Amino acid sequence: MKSTEPVCQYELKAARDAMEVIQGKWRIPIVISLTYGTKRFGEIHRDIPDISPKMLSQELKALEENKLITRTLHDSMPVTVEYALTPLGMSLRELLDELRNWGKHFRGEIVGK
Amino acid sequence: MKSTEPVCQYELKAARDAMEVIQGKWRIPIVISLTYGTKRFGEIHRDIPDISPKMLSQELKALEENKLITRTLHDSMPVTVEYALTPLGMSLRELLDELRNWGKHFRGEIVGK
């Protein structure tokens, strides 16, 4: 097979955009954690124990800026802060499913052979 | 809604594995470039002009190590090197489609509003 068809730059840009939003070690785990429901900071931290609190704050902020999650302050005693996925964050579901599926497939191929 | 169901660590690990393989700015563009057919180094570079040759070499090597692409040396005049997706590399197709789709959706939501 010999084909030198150039790539479609628009398609490439869209995939890059997506990668930029979910990049790094932590954003995907945080979004997955929130697919299990609205959570407080400590609850997310319990799901992802190897992240530092500082990094978790920072990544939650980045996800909020990209409109994937909301941060809601409850004027309770004590004050609580809850994080939840927005509809845009929830729209990551199919992509997360594919990431999981492919991750399992990859592991099976690499480790299993 | 108030739910504090903890995340499934196995699911989270699989998604993280996938992210690790396709991480960074360049691997996805390289894989997408090769979905358009077997290519030589210069042809991939033409698809992704903003990558440095050194970085392209490095990322091709990483993709080869993860068994996503093959590197074939042809004893021609001059000698040519061709890169192609392996079946494992081709199995990224659905994930790439989802990345593109979600990237377009994200852009529409963020820019369009």
PDB file of C-alpha atoms in Angstrom, chain A residues 1-19 21-26 28-29 32-33 36-40 43 46-50 65-68 82 88 91-92 94-96 98-100 102-107 109-110, chain B residues 1-19 21-26 28-29 32-33 36-40 43 46-50 65-68 82 88 91-92 94-96 98-100 102-107 109-110:
ATOM      1  CA  MET A   1       0.000   0.000   0.000  1.00  0.00           C
ATOM      2  CA  LYS A   2       1.350   3.398  -0.891  1.00  0.00           C
ATOM      3  CA  SER A   3      -0.763   6.438  -0.295  1.00  0.00           C
ATOM      4  CA  THR A   4       0.421   9.921   0.485  1.00  0.00           C
ATOM      5  CA  GLU A   5      -2.901  11.599   1.000  1.00  0.00           C
ATOM      6  CA  PRO A   6      -2.288  14.611   3.231  1.00  0.00           C
ATOM      7  CA  VAL A   7      -4.128  14.857   6.511  1.00  0.00           C
ATOM      8  CA  CYS A   8      -7.266  16.983   6.852  1.00  0.00           C
ATOM      9  CA  GLN A   9      -6.059  19.902   8.976  1.00  0.00           C
ATOM     10  CA  TYR A  10      -9.529  20.688  10.287  1.00  0.00           C
ATOM     11  CA  GLU A  11     -10.000  17.141  11.592  1.00  0.00           C
ATOM     12  CA  LEU A  12      -6.585  17.285  13.172  1.00  0.00           C
ATOM     13  CA  LYS A  13      -7.325  20.588  14.878  1.00  0.00           C
ATOM     14  CA  ALA A  14     -10.526  19.257  16.438  1.00  0.00           C
ATOM     15  CA  ALA A  15      -8.753  16.227  17.931  1.00  0.00           C
ATOM     16  CA  ARG A  16      -6.007  18.505  19.242  1.00  0.00           C
ATOM     17  CA  ASP A  17      -8.562  20.807  20.852  1.00  0.00           C
ATOM     18  CA  ALA A  18     -10.074  17.854  22.682  1.00  0.00           C
ATOM     19  CA  MET A  19      -6.675  16.590  23.817  1.00  0.00           C
ATOM     20  CA  VAL A  21      -8.889  20.125  27.350  1.00  0.00           C
ATOM     21  CA  ILE A  22      -8.384  16.647  28.828  1.00  0.00           C
ATOM     22  CA  GLN A  23      -4.585  16.701  28.866  1.00  0.00           C
ATOM     23  CA  GLY A  24      -2.361  15.657  31.719  1.00  0.00           C
ATOM     24  CA  LYS A  25      -2.563  13.001  34.325  1.00  0.00           C
ATOM     25  CA  TRP A  26      -5.506  14.269  36.340  1.00  0.00           C
ATOM     26  CA  ILE A  28      -9.751  12.493  33.073  1.00  0.00           C
ATOM     27  CA  PRO A  29      -9.733  10.899  36.544  1.00  0.00           C
ATOM     28  CA  ILE A  32     -14.653  10.184  35.734  1.00  0.00           C
ATOM     29  CA  SER A  33     -14.953  10.678  39.499  1.00  0.00           C
ATOM     30  CA  TYR A  36     -20.452   9.028  39.699  1.00  0.00           C
ATOM     31  CA  GLY A  37     -22.268  12.068  41.080  1.00  0.00           C
ATOM     32  CA  THR A  38     -21.825  15.520  42.610  1.00  0.00           C
ATOM     33  CA  LYS A  39     -18.908  15.482  45.031  1.00  0.00           C
ATOM     34  CA  ARG A  40     -17.088  17.575  47.582  1.00  0.00           C
ATOM     35  CA  GLU A  43     -14.627  12.975  48.072  1.00  0.00           C
ATOM     36  CA  ARG A  46     -10.566  10.009  48.072  1.00  0.00           C
ATOM     37  CA  ASP A  47     -11.195   8.720  44.524  1.00  0.00           C
ATOM     38  CA  ILE A  48      -7.784   9.958  43.361  1.00  0.00           C
ATOM     39  CA  PRO A  49      -5.549   9.670  46.430  1.00  0.00           C
ATOM     40  CA  ASP A  50      -2.272  10.203  44.571  1.00  0.00           C
ATOM     41  CA  GLU A  65     -12.738  27.536  33.207  1.00  0.00           C
ATOM     42  CA  ASN A  66     -13.367  25.157  30.320  1.00  0.00           C
ATOM     43  CA  LYS A  67     -16.997  24.873  31.480  1.00  0.00           C
ATOM     44  CA  LEU A  68     -16.787  21.132  32.117  1.00  0.00           C
ATOM     45  CA  GLU A  82     -19.675  20.892  45.662  1.00  0.00           C
ATOM     46  CA  LEU A  88     -20.619  19.854  28.365  1.00  0.00           C
ATOM     47  CA  SER A  91     -20.911  15.077  26.909  1.00  0.00           C
ATOM     48  CA  LEU A  92     -17.433  13.612  27.470  1.00  0.00           C
ATOM     49  CA  GLU A  94     -18.592   8.591  24.882  1.00  0.00           C
ATOM     50  CA  LEU A  95     -15.011   9.808  24.729  1.00  0.00           C
ATOM     51  CA  LEU A  96     -14.308   8.495  28.231  1.00  0.00           C
ATOM     52  CA  GLU A  98     -13.644   4.918  24.256  1.00  0.00           C
ATOM     53  CA  LEU A  99     -10.598   5.829  26.343  1.00  0.00           C
ATOM     54  CA  ARG A 100     -11.435   3.083  28.818  1.00  0.00           C
ATOM     55  CA  TRP A 102      -9.039   1.288  24.221  1.00  0.00           C
ATOM     56  CA  GLY A 103      -6.957   1.329  27.426  1.00  0.00           C
ATOM     57  CA  LYS A 104      -8.162  -2.192  28.222  1.00  0.00           C
ATOM     58  CA  HIS A 105      -7.521  -3.331  24.649  1.00  0.00           C
ATOM     59  CA  PHE A 106      -4.025  -1.798  24.712  1.00  0.00           C
ATOM     60  CA  ARG A 107      -3.190  -3.468  28.002  1.00  0.00           C
ATOM     61  CA  GLU A 109      -2.312  -6.478  23.531  1.00  0.00           C
ATOM     62  CA  ILE A 110       0.860  -5.247  25.200  1.00  0.00           C
TER      63      ILE A 110
ATOM     64  CA  MET B   1     -28.792  15.198  43.564  1.00  0.00           C
ATOM     65  CA  LYS B   2     -26.416  13.912  46.182  1.00  0.00           C
ATOM     66  CA  SER B   3     -24.443  10.817  45.502  1.00  0.00           C
ATOM     67  CA  THR B   4     -21.025   9.928  46.808  1.00  0.00           C
ATOM     68  CA  GLU B   5     -20.471   6.672  45.002  1.00  0.00           C
ATOM     69  CA  PRO B   6     -16.697   6.139  44.778  1.00  0.00           C
ATOM     70  CA  VAL B   7     -15.078   5.751  41.392  1.00  0.00           C
ATOM     71  CA  CYS B   8     -14.251   2.309  40.015  1.00  0.00           C
ATOM     72  CA  GLN B   9     -10.458   2.244  40.193  1.00  0.00           C
ATOM     73  CA  TYR B  10     -10.137  -0.341  37.428  1.00  0.00           C
ATOM     74  CA  GLU B  11     -12.096   1.818  34.985  1.00  0.00           C
ATOM     75  CA  LEU B  12     -10.025   4.814  35.948  1.00  0.00           C
ATOM     76  CA  LYS B  13      -6.755   2.933  35.405  1.00  0.00           C
ATOM     77  CA  ALA B  14      -7.779   1.864  31.897  1.00  0.00           C
ATOM     78  CA  ALA B  15      -8.578   5.439  30.837  1.00  0.00           C
ATOM     79  CA  ARG B  16      -5.289   6.617  32.335  1.00  0.00           C
ATOM     80  CA  ASP B  17      -3.375   3.938  30.414  1.00  0.00           C
ATOM     81  CA  ALA B  18      -4.914   5.152  27.171  1.00  0.00           C
ATOM     82  CA  MET B  19      -4.156   8.790  27.974  1.00  0.00           C
ATOM     83  CA  VAL B  21      -0.066   6.315  25.303  1.00  0.00           C
ATOM     84  CA  ILE B  22      -1.607   9.209  23.349  1.00  0.00           C
ATOM     85  CA  GLN B  23      -0.405  12.015  25.633  1.00  0.00           C
ATOM     86  CA  GLY B  24       1.224  15.228  24.535  1.00  0.00           C
ATOM     87  CA  LYS B  25       0.746  17.520  21.643  1.00  0.00           C
ATOM     88  CA  TRP B  26       2.003  15.300  18.834  1.00  0.00           C
ATOM     89  CA  ILE B  28      -2.539  12.052  18.042  1.00  0.00           C
ATOM     90  CA  PRO B  29      -1.634  14.184  14.988  1.00  0.00           C
ATOM     91  CA  ILE B  32      -4.122  10.669  12.388  1.00  0.00           C
ATOM     92  CA  SER B  33      -1.587  11.455   9.645  1.00  0.00           C
ATOM     93  CA  TYR B  36      -4.342   8.420   5.639  1.00  0.00           C
ATOM     94  CA  GLY B  37      -1.788   5.768   4.590  1.00  0.00           C
ATOM     95  CA  THR B  38       1.827   4.647   4.929  1.00  0.00           C
ATOM     96  CA  LYS B  39       4.130   7.666   4.927  1.00  0.00           C
ATOM     97  CA  ARG B  40       7.745   8.673   4.901  1.00  0.00           C
ATOM     98  CA  GLU B  43       5.366  13.332   4.441  1.00  0.00           C
ATOM     99  CA  ARG B  46       4.382  18.054   5.872  1.00  0.00           C
ATOM    100  CA  ASP B  47       1.111  17.101   7.610  1.00  0.00           C
ATOM    101  CA  ILE B  48       2.352  18.504  10.929  1.00  0.00           C
ATOM    102  CA  PRO B  49       4.650  21.387   9.965  1.00  0.00           C
ATOM    103  CA  ASP B  50       4.908  22.873  13.449  1.00  0.00           C
ATOM    104  CA  GLU B  65       7.803   1.203  21.301  1.00  0.00           C
ATOM    105  CA  ASN B  66       4.122   1.122  22.188  1.00  0.00           C
ATOM    106  CA  LYS B  67       3.508  -1.012  19.078  1.00  0.00           C
ATOM    107  CA  LEU B  68       1.189   1.538  17.460  1.00  0.00           C
ATOM    108  CA  GLU B  82       8.287   4.206   5.850  1.00  0.00           C
ATOM    109  CA  LEU B  88      -3.160  -1.866  17.421  1.00  0.00           C
ATOM    110  CA  SER B  91      -7.659   0.178  16.663  1.00  0.00           C
ATOM    111  CA  LEU B  92      -7.377   3.800  17.847  1.00  0.00           C
ATOM    112  CA  GLU B  94     -12.994   4.943  17.295  1.00  0.00           C
ATOM    113  CA  LEU B  95     -11.120   6.844  19.986  1.00  0.00           C
ATOM    114  CA  LEU B  96      -9.785   9.330  17.416  1.00  0.00           C
ATOM    115  CA  GLU B  98     -14.614  10.516  19.459  1.00  0.00           C
ATOM    116  CA  LEU B  99     -11.779  12.968  20.103  1.00  0.00           C
ATOM    117  CA  ARG B 100     -12.573  14.798  16.871  1.00  0.00           C
ATOM    118  CA  TRP B 102     -15.938  16.017  21.004  1.00  0.00           C
ATOM    119  CA  GLY B 103     -13.355  18.635  19.952  1.00  0.00           C
ATOM    120  CA  LYS B 104     -15.859  20.051  17.453  1.00  0.00           C
ATOM    121  CA  HIS B 105     -18.654  19.959  20.030  1.00  0.00           C
ATOM    122  CA  PHE B 106     -16.438  21.684  22.615  1.00  0.00           C
ATOM    123  CA  ARG B 107     -15.435  24.401  20.180  1.00  0.00           C
ATOM    124  CA  GLU B 109     -20.104  25.252  22.895  1.00  0.00           C
ATOM    125  CA  ILE B 110     -17.233  27.472  24.017  1.00  0.00           C
TER     126      ILE B 110
END
